[in-house]
PDB file of C-alpha atoms in Angstrom:
ATOM      1  CA  UNK A   1      80.330 124.331 119.106  1.00 59.00           C
ATOM      2  CA  UNK A   2      83.943 124.329 120.146  1.00 72.00           C
ATOM      3  CA  UNK A   3      84.922 127.956 120.842  1.00 74.00           C
ATOM      4  CA  UNK A   4      88.588 127.324 120.011  1.00 79.00           C
ATOM      5  CA  UNK A   5      87.707 125.766 116.654  1.00 84.00           C
ATOM      6  CA  UNK A   6      84.897 127.762 115.038  1.00 85.00           C
ATOM      7  CA  UNK A   7      84.864 125.612 111.877  1.00 86.00           C
ATOM      8  CA  UNK A   8      84.595 122.273 113.674  1.00 90.00           C
ATOM      9  CA  UNK A   9      81.342 120.308 113.613  1.00 93.00           C
ATOM     10  CA  UNK A  10      81.728 118.154 116.741  1.00 94.00           C
ATOM     11  CA  UNK A  11      78.092 117.067 117.063  1.00 95.00           C
ATOM     12  CA  UNK A  12      77.646 116.264 113.364  1.00 95.00           C
ATOM     13  CA  UNK A  13      81.015 114.520 113.474  1.00 97.00           C
ATOM     14  CA  UNK A  14      80.019 112.387 116.450  1.00 97.00           C
ATOM     15  CA  UNK A  15      76.602 111.551 114.957  1.00 98.00           C
ATOM     16  CA  UNK A  16      78.062 110.741 111.531  1.00 98.00           C
ATOM     17  CA  UNK A  17      80.768 108.711 113.243  1.00 98.00           C
ATOM     18  CA  UNK A  18      78.134 106.687 115.110  1.00 98.00           C
ATOM     19  CA  UNK A  19      76.492 105.937 111.749  1.00 98.00           C
ATOM     20  CA  UNK A  20      79.819 104.799 110.306  1.00 98.00           C
ATOM     21  CA  UNK A  21      80.395 102.584 113.354  1.00 98.00           C
ATOM     22  CA  UNK A  22      76.867 101.191 113.063  1.00 98.00           C
ATOM     23  CA  UNK A  23      77.522 100.339 109.405  1.00 98.00           C
ATOM     24  CA  UNK A  24      80.757  98.621 110.435  1.00 98.00           C
ATOM     25  CA  UNK A  25      78.849  96.687 113.106  1.00 98.00           C
ATOM     26  CA  UNK A  26      76.252  95.551 110.550  1.00 98.00           C
ATOM     27  CA  UNK A  27      79.028  94.269 108.282  1.00 98.00           C
ATOM     28  CA  UNK A  28      80.759  92.524 111.192  1.00 98.00           C
ATOM     29  CA  UNK A  29      77.759  90.965 112.940  1.00 98.00           C
ATOM     30  CA  UNK A  30      75.600  90.515 109.828  1.00 98.00           C
ATOM     31  CA  UNK A  31      78.145  89.288 107.306  1.00 98.00           C
ATOM     32  CA  UNK A  32      81.169  88.488 109.443  1.00 98.00           C
ATOM     33  CA  UNK A  33      83.310  90.909 107.488  1.00 97.00           C
ATOM     34  CA  UNK A  34      85.396  94.051 107.945  1.00 97.00           C
ATOM     35  CA  UNK A  35      83.872  97.238 106.494  1.00 97.00           C
ATOM     36  CA  UNK A  36      87.133  98.183 104.826  1.00 97.00           C
ATOM     37  CA  UNK A  37      86.430 100.454 101.893  1.00 98.00           C
ATOM     38  CA  UNK A  38      89.743 100.025 100.047  1.00 98.00           C
ATOM     39  CA  UNK A  39      89.478  96.223 100.084  1.00 97.00           C
ATOM     40  CA  UNK A  40      85.793  96.212  99.152  1.00 98.00           C
ATOM     41  CA  UNK A  41      86.399  98.757  96.356  1.00 98.00           C
ATOM     42  CA  UNK A  42      89.212  96.637  94.932  1.00 98.00           C
ATOM     43  CA  UNK A  43      86.966  93.597  95.100  1.00 98.00           C
ATOM     44  CA  UNK A  44      83.929  95.379  93.620  1.00 98.00           C
ATOM     45  CA  UNK A  45      85.918  96.601  90.618  1.00 97.00           C
ATOM     46  CA  UNK A  46      87.543  93.210  90.110  1.00 96.00           C
ATOM     47  CA  UNK A  47      91.008  94.631  90.844  1.00 97.00           C
ATOM     48  CA  UNK A  48      91.341  92.124  93.704  1.00 95.00           C
ATOM     49  CA  UNK A  49      90.600  88.451  93.109  1.00 93.00           C
ATOM     50  CA  UNK A  50      90.223  87.452  96.736  1.00 90.00           C
ATOM     51  CA  UNK A  51      88.158  88.904  99.555  1.00 92.00           C
ATOM     52  CA  UNK A  52      84.430  89.361  99.966  1.00 95.00           C
ATOM     53  CA  UNK A  53      82.041  87.813  97.410  1.00 96.00           C
ATOM     54  CA  UNK A  54      81.652  90.210  94.487  1.00 97.00           C
ATOM     55  CA  UNK A  55      77.949  90.889  95.185  1.00 97.00           C
ATOM     56  CA  UNK A  56      78.602  91.963  98.772  1.00 98.00           C
ATOM     57  CA  UNK A  57      81.468  94.237  97.714  1.00 98.00           C
ATOM     58  CA  UNK A  58      79.499  95.855  94.887  1.00 98.00           C
ATOM     59  CA  UNK A  59      76.433  96.401  97.095  1.00 98.00           C
ATOM     60  CA  UNK A  60      78.460  98.064  99.860  1.00 98.00           C
ATOM     61  CA  UNK A  61      80.399 100.293  97.434  1.00 98.00           C
ATOM     62  CA  UNK A  62      77.214 101.346  95.589  1.00 98.00           C
ATOM     63  CA  UNK A  63      75.654 102.117  98.984  1.00 98.00           C
ATOM     64  CA  UNK A  64      78.287 104.756  99.802  1.00 98.00           C
ATOM     65  CA  UNK A  65      77.297 107.380  97.186  1.00 98.00           C
ATOM     66  CA  UNK A  66      73.657 106.414  97.685  1.00 98.00           C
ATOM     67  CA  UNK A  67      73.887 107.217 101.407  1.00 98.00           C
ATOM     68  CA  UNK A  68      75.686 110.496 100.716  1.00 98.00           C
ATOM     69  CA  UNK A  69      73.055 111.395  98.124  1.00 98.00           C
ATOM     70  CA  UNK A  70      70.216 110.693 100.609  1.00 98.00           C
ATOM     71  CA  UNK A  71      71.841 113.017 103.177  1.00 97.00           C
ATOM     72  CA  UNK A  72      72.225 115.742 100.542  1.00 96.00           C
ATOM     73  CA  UNK A  73      68.493 115.383  99.779  1.00 96.00           C
ATOM     74  CA  UNK A  74      67.417 115.480 103.431  1.00 95.00           C
ATOM     75  CA  UNK A  75      69.925 117.883 104.959  1.00 89.00           C
ATOM     76  CA  UNK A  76      70.511 120.191 102.032  1.00 87.00           C
ATOM     77  CA  UNK A  77      73.560 120.664  99.883  1.00 87.00           C
ATOM     78  CA  UNK A  78      76.773 119.156 101.232  1.00 93.00           C
ATOM     79  CA  UNK A  79      79.795 121.360 100.789  1.00 92.00           C
ATOM     80  CA  UNK A  80      82.880 119.867  99.182  1.00 96.00           C
ATOM     81  CA  UNK A  81      86.111 121.673  98.439  1.00 96.00           C
ATOM     82  CA  UNK A  82      88.428 119.676  96.222  1.00 96.00           C
ATOM     83  CA  UNK A  83      91.927 120.689  95.267  1.00 94.00           C
ATOM     84  CA  UNK A  84      91.630 122.731  92.072  1.00 92.00           C
ATOM     85  CA  UNK A  85      94.805 121.064  90.834  1.00 95.00           C
ATOM     86  CA  UNK A  86      94.120 118.066  88.600  1.00 96.00           C
ATOM     87  CA  UNK A  87      97.719 116.915  89.066  1.00 97.00           C
ATOM     88  CA  UNK A  88      97.341 116.950  92.861  1.00 96.00           C
ATOM     89  CA  UNK A  89      94.137 114.912  92.715  1.00 97.00           C
ATOM     90  CA  UNK A  90      95.689 112.327  90.402  1.00 98.00           C
ATOM     91  CA  UNK A  91      98.894 111.966  92.430  1.00 98.00           C
ATOM     92  CA  UNK A  92      96.825 111.707  95.622  1.00 98.00           C
ATOM     93  CA  UNK A  93      94.553 109.073  94.090  1.00 98.00           C
ATOM     94  CA  UNK A  94      97.471 106.971  92.839  1.00 98.00           C
ATOM     95  CA  UNK A  95      99.137 107.040  96.273  1.00 98.00           C
ATOM     96  CA  UNK A  96      95.894 106.243  98.105  1.00 98.00           C
ATOM     97  CA  UNK A  97      95.091 103.353  95.760  1.00 98.00           C
ATOM     98  CA  UNK A  98      98.585 101.846  95.824  1.00 98.00           C
ATOM     99  CA  UNK A  99      99.212 102.503  99.524  1.00 98.00           C
ATOM    100  CA  UNK A 100      95.935 101.085 100.812  1.00 98.00           C
ATOM    101  CA  UNK A 101      96.445  97.860  98.828  1.00 98.00           C
ATOM    102  CA  UNK A 102     100.059  97.476  99.934  1.00 97.00           C
ATOM    103  CA  UNK A 103      99.164  98.254 103.556  1.00 97.00           C
ATOM    104  CA  UNK A 104      95.976  96.132 103.430  1.00 95.00           C
ATOM    105  CA  UNK A 105      93.579  98.849 104.509  1.00 96.00           C
ATOM    106  CA  UNK A 106      92.645 102.468 104.952  1.00 96.00           C
ATOM    107  CA  UNK A 107      90.895 104.704 107.463  1.00 97.00           C
ATOM    108  CA  UNK A 108      87.855 102.407 107.668  1.00 97.00           C
ATOM    109  CA  UNK A 109      89.504  98.972 107.791  1.00 96.00           C
ATOM    110  CA  UNK A 110      92.536  99.833 109.931  1.00 97.00           C
ATOM    111  CA  UNK A 111      91.243 103.023 111.539  1.00 97.00           C
ATOM    112  CA  UNK A 112      87.675 102.139 112.536  1.00 97.00           C
ATOM    113  CA  UNK A 113      87.433  98.330 112.422  1.00 97.00           C
ATOM    114  CA  UNK A 114      91.020  97.495 113.397  1.00 97.00           C
ATOM    115  CA  UNK A 115      91.491 100.002 116.217  1.00 97.00           C
ATOM    116  CA  UNK A 116      88.196  98.962 117.820  1.00 97.00           C
ATOM    117  CA  UNK A 117      89.434  95.338 117.689  1.00 97.00           C
ATOM    118  CA  UNK A 118      92.671  96.448 119.399  1.00 96.00           C
ATOM    119  CA  UNK A 119      94.625  95.016 116.473  1.00 97.00           C
ATOM    120  CA  UNK A 120      98.319  95.815 116.794  1.00 96.00           C
ATOM    121  CA  UNK A 121      98.729  95.807 112.996  1.00 97.00           C
ATOM    122  CA  UNK A 122      95.905  98.288 112.544  1.00 97.00           C
ATOM    123  CA  UNK A 123      97.131 100.496 115.390  1.00 97.00           C
ATOM    124  CA  UNK A 124     100.552 100.736 113.754  1.00 98.00           C
ATOM    125  CA  UNK A 125      99.077 101.335 110.290  1.00 98.00           C
ATOM    126  CA  UNK A 126      96.769 104.052 111.650  1.00 98.00           C
ATOM    127  CA  UNK A 127      99.608 105.760 113.537  1.00 98.00           C
ATOM    128  CA  UNK A 128     101.738 105.708 110.373  1.00 98.00           C
ATOM    129  CA  UNK A 129      99.134 107.055 107.941  1.00 98.00           C
ATOM    130  CA  UNK A 130      98.084 109.735 110.434  1.00 98.00           C
ATOM    131  CA  UNK A 131     101.727 110.738 110.950  1.00 98.00           C
ATOM    132  CA  UNK A 132     102.481 110.827 107.230  1.00 98.00           C
ATOM    133  CA  UNK A 133      99.234 112.744 106.614  1.00 98.00           C
ATOM    134  CA  UNK A 134     100.206 115.341 109.254  1.00 98.00           C
ATOM    135  CA  UNK A 135     103.716 115.622 107.800  1.00 98.00           C
ATOM    136  CA  UNK A 136     102.448 115.895 104.218  1.00 98.00           C
ATOM    137  CA  UNK A 137     100.014 118.708 105.011  1.00 97.00           C
ATOM    138  CA  UNK A 138     102.636 120.529 107.100  1.00 97.00           C
ATOM    139  CA  UNK A 139     105.044 120.388 104.143  1.00 97.00           C
ATOM    140  CA  UNK A 140     102.302 121.511 101.742  1.00 96.00           C
ATOM    141  CA  UNK A 141     101.513 124.437 104.052  1.00 95.00           C
ATOM    142  CA  UNK A 142     105.187 125.384 104.238  1.00 95.00           C
ATOM    143  CA  UNK A 143     105.451 125.249 100.435  1.00 94.00           C
ATOM    144  CA  UNK A 144     102.247 127.237  99.949  1.00 91.00           C
ATOM    145  CA  UNK A 145     100.507 124.321  98.200  1.00 89.00           C
ATOM    146  CA  UNK A 146      97.368 124.323 100.358  1.00 87.00           C
ATOM    147  CA  UNK A 147      94.430 125.710  98.456  1.00 69.00           C
TER     148      UNK A 147
ATOM    149  CA  UNK B   1      70.338  87.955  98.354  1.00 88.00           C
ATOM    150  CA  UNK B   2      70.186  88.479 102.115  1.00 94.00           C
ATOM    151  CA  UNK B   3      73.942  89.126 102.186  1.00 97.00           C
ATOM    152  CA  UNK B   4      73.801  91.610  99.304  1.00 98.00           C
ATOM    153  CA  UNK B   5      70.945  93.581 100.878  1.00 98.00           C
ATOM    154  CA  UNK B   6      72.740  93.641 104.243  1.00 98.00           C
ATOM    155  CA  UNK B   7      75.871  94.990 102.539  1.00 98.00           C
ATOM    156  CA  UNK B   8      73.858  97.596 100.640  1.00 98.00           C
ATOM    157  CA  UNK B   9      72.214  98.833 103.869  1.00 98.00           C
ATOM    158  CA  UNK B  10      75.599  98.999 105.585  1.00 98.00           C
ATOM    159  CA  UNK B  11      77.045 100.918 102.626  1.00 98.00           C
ATOM    160  CA  UNK B  12      74.171 103.403 102.630  1.00 98.00           C
ATOM    161  CA  UNK B  13      74.497 104.064 106.379  1.00 98.00           C
ATOM    162  CA  UNK B  14      78.276 104.358 106.012  1.00 98.00           C
ATOM    163  CA  UNK B  15      77.981 106.827 103.126  1.00 98.00           C
ATOM    164  CA  UNK B  16      75.317 108.819 104.950  1.00 98.00           C
ATOM    165  CA  UNK B  17      77.574 109.000 108.020  1.00 98.00           C
ATOM    166  CA  UNK B  18      80.488 110.242 105.914  1.00 98.00           C
ATOM    167  CA  UNK B  19      78.362 112.969 104.322  1.00 98.00           C
ATOM    168  CA  UNK B  20      76.622 114.013 107.556  1.00 97.00           C
ATOM    169  CA  UNK B  21      79.883 114.228 109.508  1.00 97.00           C
ATOM    170  CA  UNK B  22      81.501 116.507 106.937  1.00 96.00           C
ATOM    171  CA  UNK B  23      84.094 113.876 106.000  1.00 97.00           C
ATOM    172  CA  UNK B  24      82.976 114.042 102.376  1.00 97.00           C
ATOM    173  CA  UNK B  25      84.626 117.476 102.203  1.00 98.00           C
ATOM    174  CA  UNK B  26      88.324 117.023 101.363  1.00 98.00           C
ATOM    175  CA  UNK B  27      89.108 120.473 102.773  1.00 97.00           C
ATOM    176  CA  UNK B  28      87.760 119.462 106.197  1.00 97.00           C
ATOM    177  CA  UNK B  29      89.830 116.268 106.247  1.00 97.00           C
ATOM    178  CA  UNK B  30      92.892 118.229 105.161  1.00 97.00           C
ATOM    179  CA  UNK B  31      92.157 120.725 107.948  1.00 97.00           C
ATOM    180  CA  UNK B  32      92.289 117.862 110.478  1.00 97.00           C
ATOM    181  CA  UNK B  33      95.734 116.964 109.152  1.00 98.00           C
ATOM    182  CA  UNK B  34      96.794 120.634 109.218  1.00 96.00           C
ATOM    183  CA  UNK B  35      98.239 120.667 112.749  1.00 94.00           C
ATOM    184  CA  UNK B  36     100.637 123.501 111.985  1.00 92.00           C
ATOM    185  CA  UNK B  37      97.830 125.649 110.581  1.00 91.00           C
ATOM    186  CA  UNK B  38      94.087 125.950 110.999  1.00 87.00           C
ATOM    187  CA  UNK B  39      93.420 122.661 112.814  1.00 94.00           C
ATOM    188  CA  UNK B  40      89.881 121.254 112.628  1.00 96.00           C
ATOM    189  CA  UNK B  41      89.240 118.430 115.132  1.00 96.00           C
ATOM    190  CA  UNK B  42      86.013 117.177 113.484  1.00 97.00           C
ATOM    191  CA  UNK B  43      87.650 114.012 112.122  1.00 97.00           C
ATOM    192  CA  UNK B  44      88.675 113.024 115.660  1.00 97.00           C
ATOM    193  CA  UNK B  45      85.007 113.304 116.728  1.00 97.00           C
ATOM    194  CA  UNK B  46      84.010 111.098 113.785  1.00 98.00           C
ATOM    195  CA  UNK B  47      86.595 108.479 114.702  1.00 98.00           C
ATOM    196  CA  UNK B  48      85.469 108.436 118.349  1.00 98.00           C
ATOM    197  CA  UNK B  49      81.828 108.133 117.288  1.00 98.00           C
ATOM    198  CA  UNK B  50      82.664 105.251 114.950  1.00 98.00           C
ATOM    199  CA  UNK B  51      84.821 103.380 117.450  1.00 98.00           C
ATOM    200  CA  UNK B  52      82.075 103.200 120.072  1.00 98.00           C
ATOM    201  CA  UNK B  53      79.554 100.944 118.240  1.00 98.00           C
ATOM    202  CA  UNK B  54      82.434  98.952 116.766  1.00 98.00           C
ATOM    203  CA  UNK B  55      83.960  98.188 120.175  1.00 98.00           C
ATOM    204  CA  UNK B  56      80.566  96.909 121.320  1.00 98.00           C
ATOM    205  CA  UNK B  57      80.217  94.923 118.072  1.00 98.00           C
ATOM    206  CA  UNK B  58      83.563  93.169 118.614  1.00 98.00           C
ATOM    207  CA  UNK B  59      82.440  92.199 122.142  1.00 98.00           C
ATOM    208  CA  UNK B  60      79.236  90.702 120.730  1.00 98.00           C
ATOM    209  CA  UNK B  61      81.138  89.035 117.878  1.00 97.00           C
ATOM    210  CA  UNK B  62      83.360  87.193 120.347  1.00 97.00           C
ATOM    211  CA  UNK B  63      80.307  85.345 121.689  1.00 97.00           C
ATOM    212  CA  UNK B  64      78.821  84.474 118.286  1.00 96.00           C
ATOM    213  CA  UNK B  65      79.461  81.315 116.291  1.00 96.00           C
ATOM    214  CA  UNK B  66      78.310  82.726 112.960  1.00 97.00           C
ATOM    215  CA  UNK B  67      77.146  86.116 111.685  1.00 97.00           C
ATOM    216  CA  UNK B  68      73.399  86.774 111.371  1.00 96.00           C
ATOM    217  CA  UNK B  69      73.155  86.785 107.586  1.00 95.00           C
ATOM    218  CA  UNK B  70      76.045  84.598 106.457  1.00 95.00           C
ATOM    219  CA  UNK B  71      77.510  81.165 107.136  1.00 94.00           C
ATOM    220  CA  UNK B  72      80.743  82.089 108.899  1.00 95.00           C
ATOM    221  CA  UNK B  73      83.052  84.898 109.955  1.00 96.00           C
ATOM    222  CA  UNK B  74      85.690  85.910 107.404  1.00 95.00           C
ATOM    223  CA  UNK B  75      87.972  88.141 109.429  1.00 94.00           C
ATOM    224  CA  UNK B  76      91.633  88.990 108.858  1.00 91.00           C
ATOM    225  CA  UNK B  77      93.849  86.931 111.114  1.00 87.00           C
ATOM    226  CA  UNK B  78      97.196  88.396 110.119  1.00 84.00           C
ATOM    227  CA  UNK B  79      99.241  89.692 113.014  1.00 85.00           C
ATOM    228  CA  UNK B  80     102.524  90.096 111.144  1.00 89.00           C
ATOM    229  CA  UNK B  81     104.100  93.524 111.195  1.00 92.00           C
ATOM    230  CA  UNK B  82     106.092  93.989 108.042  1.00 94.00           C
ATOM    231  CA  UNK B  83     107.461  96.523 105.617  1.00 95.00           C
ATOM    232  CA  UNK B  84     104.430  96.258 103.346  1.00 96.00           C
ATOM    233  CA  UNK B  85     102.090  97.355 106.129  1.00 97.00           C
ATOM    234  CA  UNK B  86     104.362 100.256 107.094  1.00 98.00           C
ATOM    235  CA  UNK B  87     105.242 101.485 103.607  1.00 98.00           C
ATOM    236  CA  UNK B  88     101.659 101.066 102.408  1.00 98.00           C
ATOM    237  CA  UNK B  89     100.303 103.069 105.344  1.00 98.00           C
ATOM    238  CA  UNK B  90     102.903 105.826 104.863  1.00 98.00           C
ATOM    239  CA  UNK B  91     102.189 106.137 101.108  1.00 98.00           C
ATOM    240  CA  UNK B  92      98.457 106.157 101.793  1.00 98.00           C
ATOM    241  CA  UNK B  93      98.952 108.938 104.379  1.00 98.00           C
ATOM    242  CA  UNK B  94     100.873 111.057 101.853  1.00 98.00           C
ATOM    243  CA  UNK B  95      98.073 110.702  99.302  1.00 98.00           C
ATOM    244  CA  UNK B  96      95.475 111.353 102.006  1.00 98.00           C
ATOM    245  CA  UNK B  97      97.264 114.584 102.919  1.00 98.00           C
ATOM    246  CA  UNK B  98      97.687 115.778  99.332  1.00 98.00           C
ATOM    247  CA  UNK B  99      94.075 115.191  98.330  1.00 97.00           C
ATOM    248  CA  UNK B 100      92.195 115.228 101.643  1.00 98.00           C
ATOM    249  CA  UNK B 101      90.518 112.021 100.495  1.00 98.00           C
ATOM    250  CA  UNK B 102      90.574 108.411 101.592  1.00 97.00           C
ATOM    251  CA  UNK B 103      88.676 105.675  99.729  1.00 98.00           C
ATOM    252  CA  UNK B 104      85.312 105.938 101.548  1.00 98.00           C
ATOM    253  CA  UNK B 105      84.673 109.675 101.112  1.00 98.00           C
ATOM    254  CA  UNK B 106      86.074 109.550  97.567  1.00 98.00           C
ATOM    255  CA  UNK B 107      83.512 106.933  96.521  1.00 98.00           C
ATOM    256  CA  UNK B 108      80.694 108.669  98.452  1.00 98.00           C
ATOM    257  CA  UNK B 109      81.575 111.962  96.725  1.00 98.00           C
ATOM    258  CA  UNK B 110      80.732 110.410  93.341  1.00 98.00           C
ATOM    259  CA  UNK B 111      77.147 111.367  94.221  1.00 97.00           C
ATOM    260  CA  UNK B 112      77.897 114.866  95.561  1.00 96.00           C
ATOM    261  CA  UNK B 113      80.792 116.209  93.497  1.00 96.00           C
ATOM    262  CA  UNK B 114      81.099 113.797  90.580  1.00 96.00           C
ATOM    263  CA  UNK B 115      83.436 115.865  88.378  1.00 95.00           C
ATOM    264  CA  UNK B 116      86.245 116.006  90.935  1.00 96.00           C
ATOM    265  CA  UNK B 117      85.542 112.687  92.643  1.00 98.00           C
ATOM    266  CA  UNK B 118      85.650 110.651  89.425  1.00 98.00           C
ATOM    267  CA  UNK B 119      89.163 111.939  88.709  1.00 98.00           C
ATOM    268  CA  UNK B 120      90.413 110.900  92.145  1.00 98.00           C
ATOM    269  CA  UNK B 121      88.583 107.558  92.095  1.00 98.00           C
ATOM    270  CA  UNK B 122      89.961 106.718  88.630  1.00 98.00           C
ATOM    271  CA  UNK B 123      93.494 107.525  89.819  1.00 98.00           C
ATOM    272  CA  UNK B 124      92.874 105.459  92.965  1.00 98.00           C
ATOM    273  CA  UNK B 125      91.769 102.481  90.859  1.00 98.00           C
ATOM    274  CA  UNK B 126      94.882 102.936  88.721  1.00 98.00           C
ATOM    275  CA  UNK B 127      97.015 102.910  91.892  1.00 98.00           C
ATOM    276  CA  UNK B 128      95.325  99.682  92.984  1.00 98.00           C
ATOM    277  CA  UNK B 129      95.972  98.150  89.557  1.00 98.00           C
ATOM    278  CA  UNK B 130      99.634  99.186  89.693  1.00 97.00           C
ATOM    279  CA  UNK B 131      99.860  97.411  93.046  1.00 97.00           C
ATOM    280  CA  UNK B 132      98.239  94.318  91.621  1.00 95.00           C
ATOM    281  CA  UNK B 133     100.641  93.986  88.717  1.00 94.00           C
ATOM    282  CA  UNK B 134     103.802  95.539  90.130  1.00 90.00           C
ATOM    283  CA  UNK B 135     103.931  94.783  93.820  1.00 70.00           C
ATOM    284  CA  UNK B 136     102.570  91.290  94.178  1.00 58.00           C
TER     285      UNK B 136
END
């Protein structure tokens, strides 16, 4: 527990993070590839023509909900709170899809795999998407759009 | 087959990590980004936890000639810093802030909260398609 942040889950966060890093390490050392979800998702759906072989991409992407489902079975129901606004979800999805393709990566590829490689490109991308995320939520809070 | 099973195992562990760490909850991710409000540092703990095994993995990778289950390494070698990287990252961050979702948790949530997740994932795929036909 962090007394200053009663809602935080530091131990679960650290443990879950270690699992994410382990998965990234398996992709890197096992298959010689980056565990970048946006790139693998684009490849799995056929939206991208180049990248990982289709089978690898599909298997990894199918594994994500499977892993989440296993945790929900073992650890009990997992809480999710989505924006109740359909418009917000659609706009967010469009921006995430377009932005991650244009910027060649997301939180996993640039954030986890790139930062740990000390990649300058990934460090800059991560700093920029964090900064724009902070700014976006601050503006939403100011406008009363946070649900 | 060996490569597909390796990728499936990695995906399962990745998805389990997202769900266990609370990152599958868009509100928790949004709370990390909410520095002017009710800040929740959990995402920073997740990132630190994920970076540790990955930093070790990169050290090991540097001494390997080929990965365990495949013929060769296929790693990005781009070092160019350009407008695409910057604008893409900024647009992604805006979407991340609005929805509290990045691609990994969104796909993992298809198993936990399918009604909402499918909407976001469909829009995300549409965004990727727009990039494919409009930006390249």
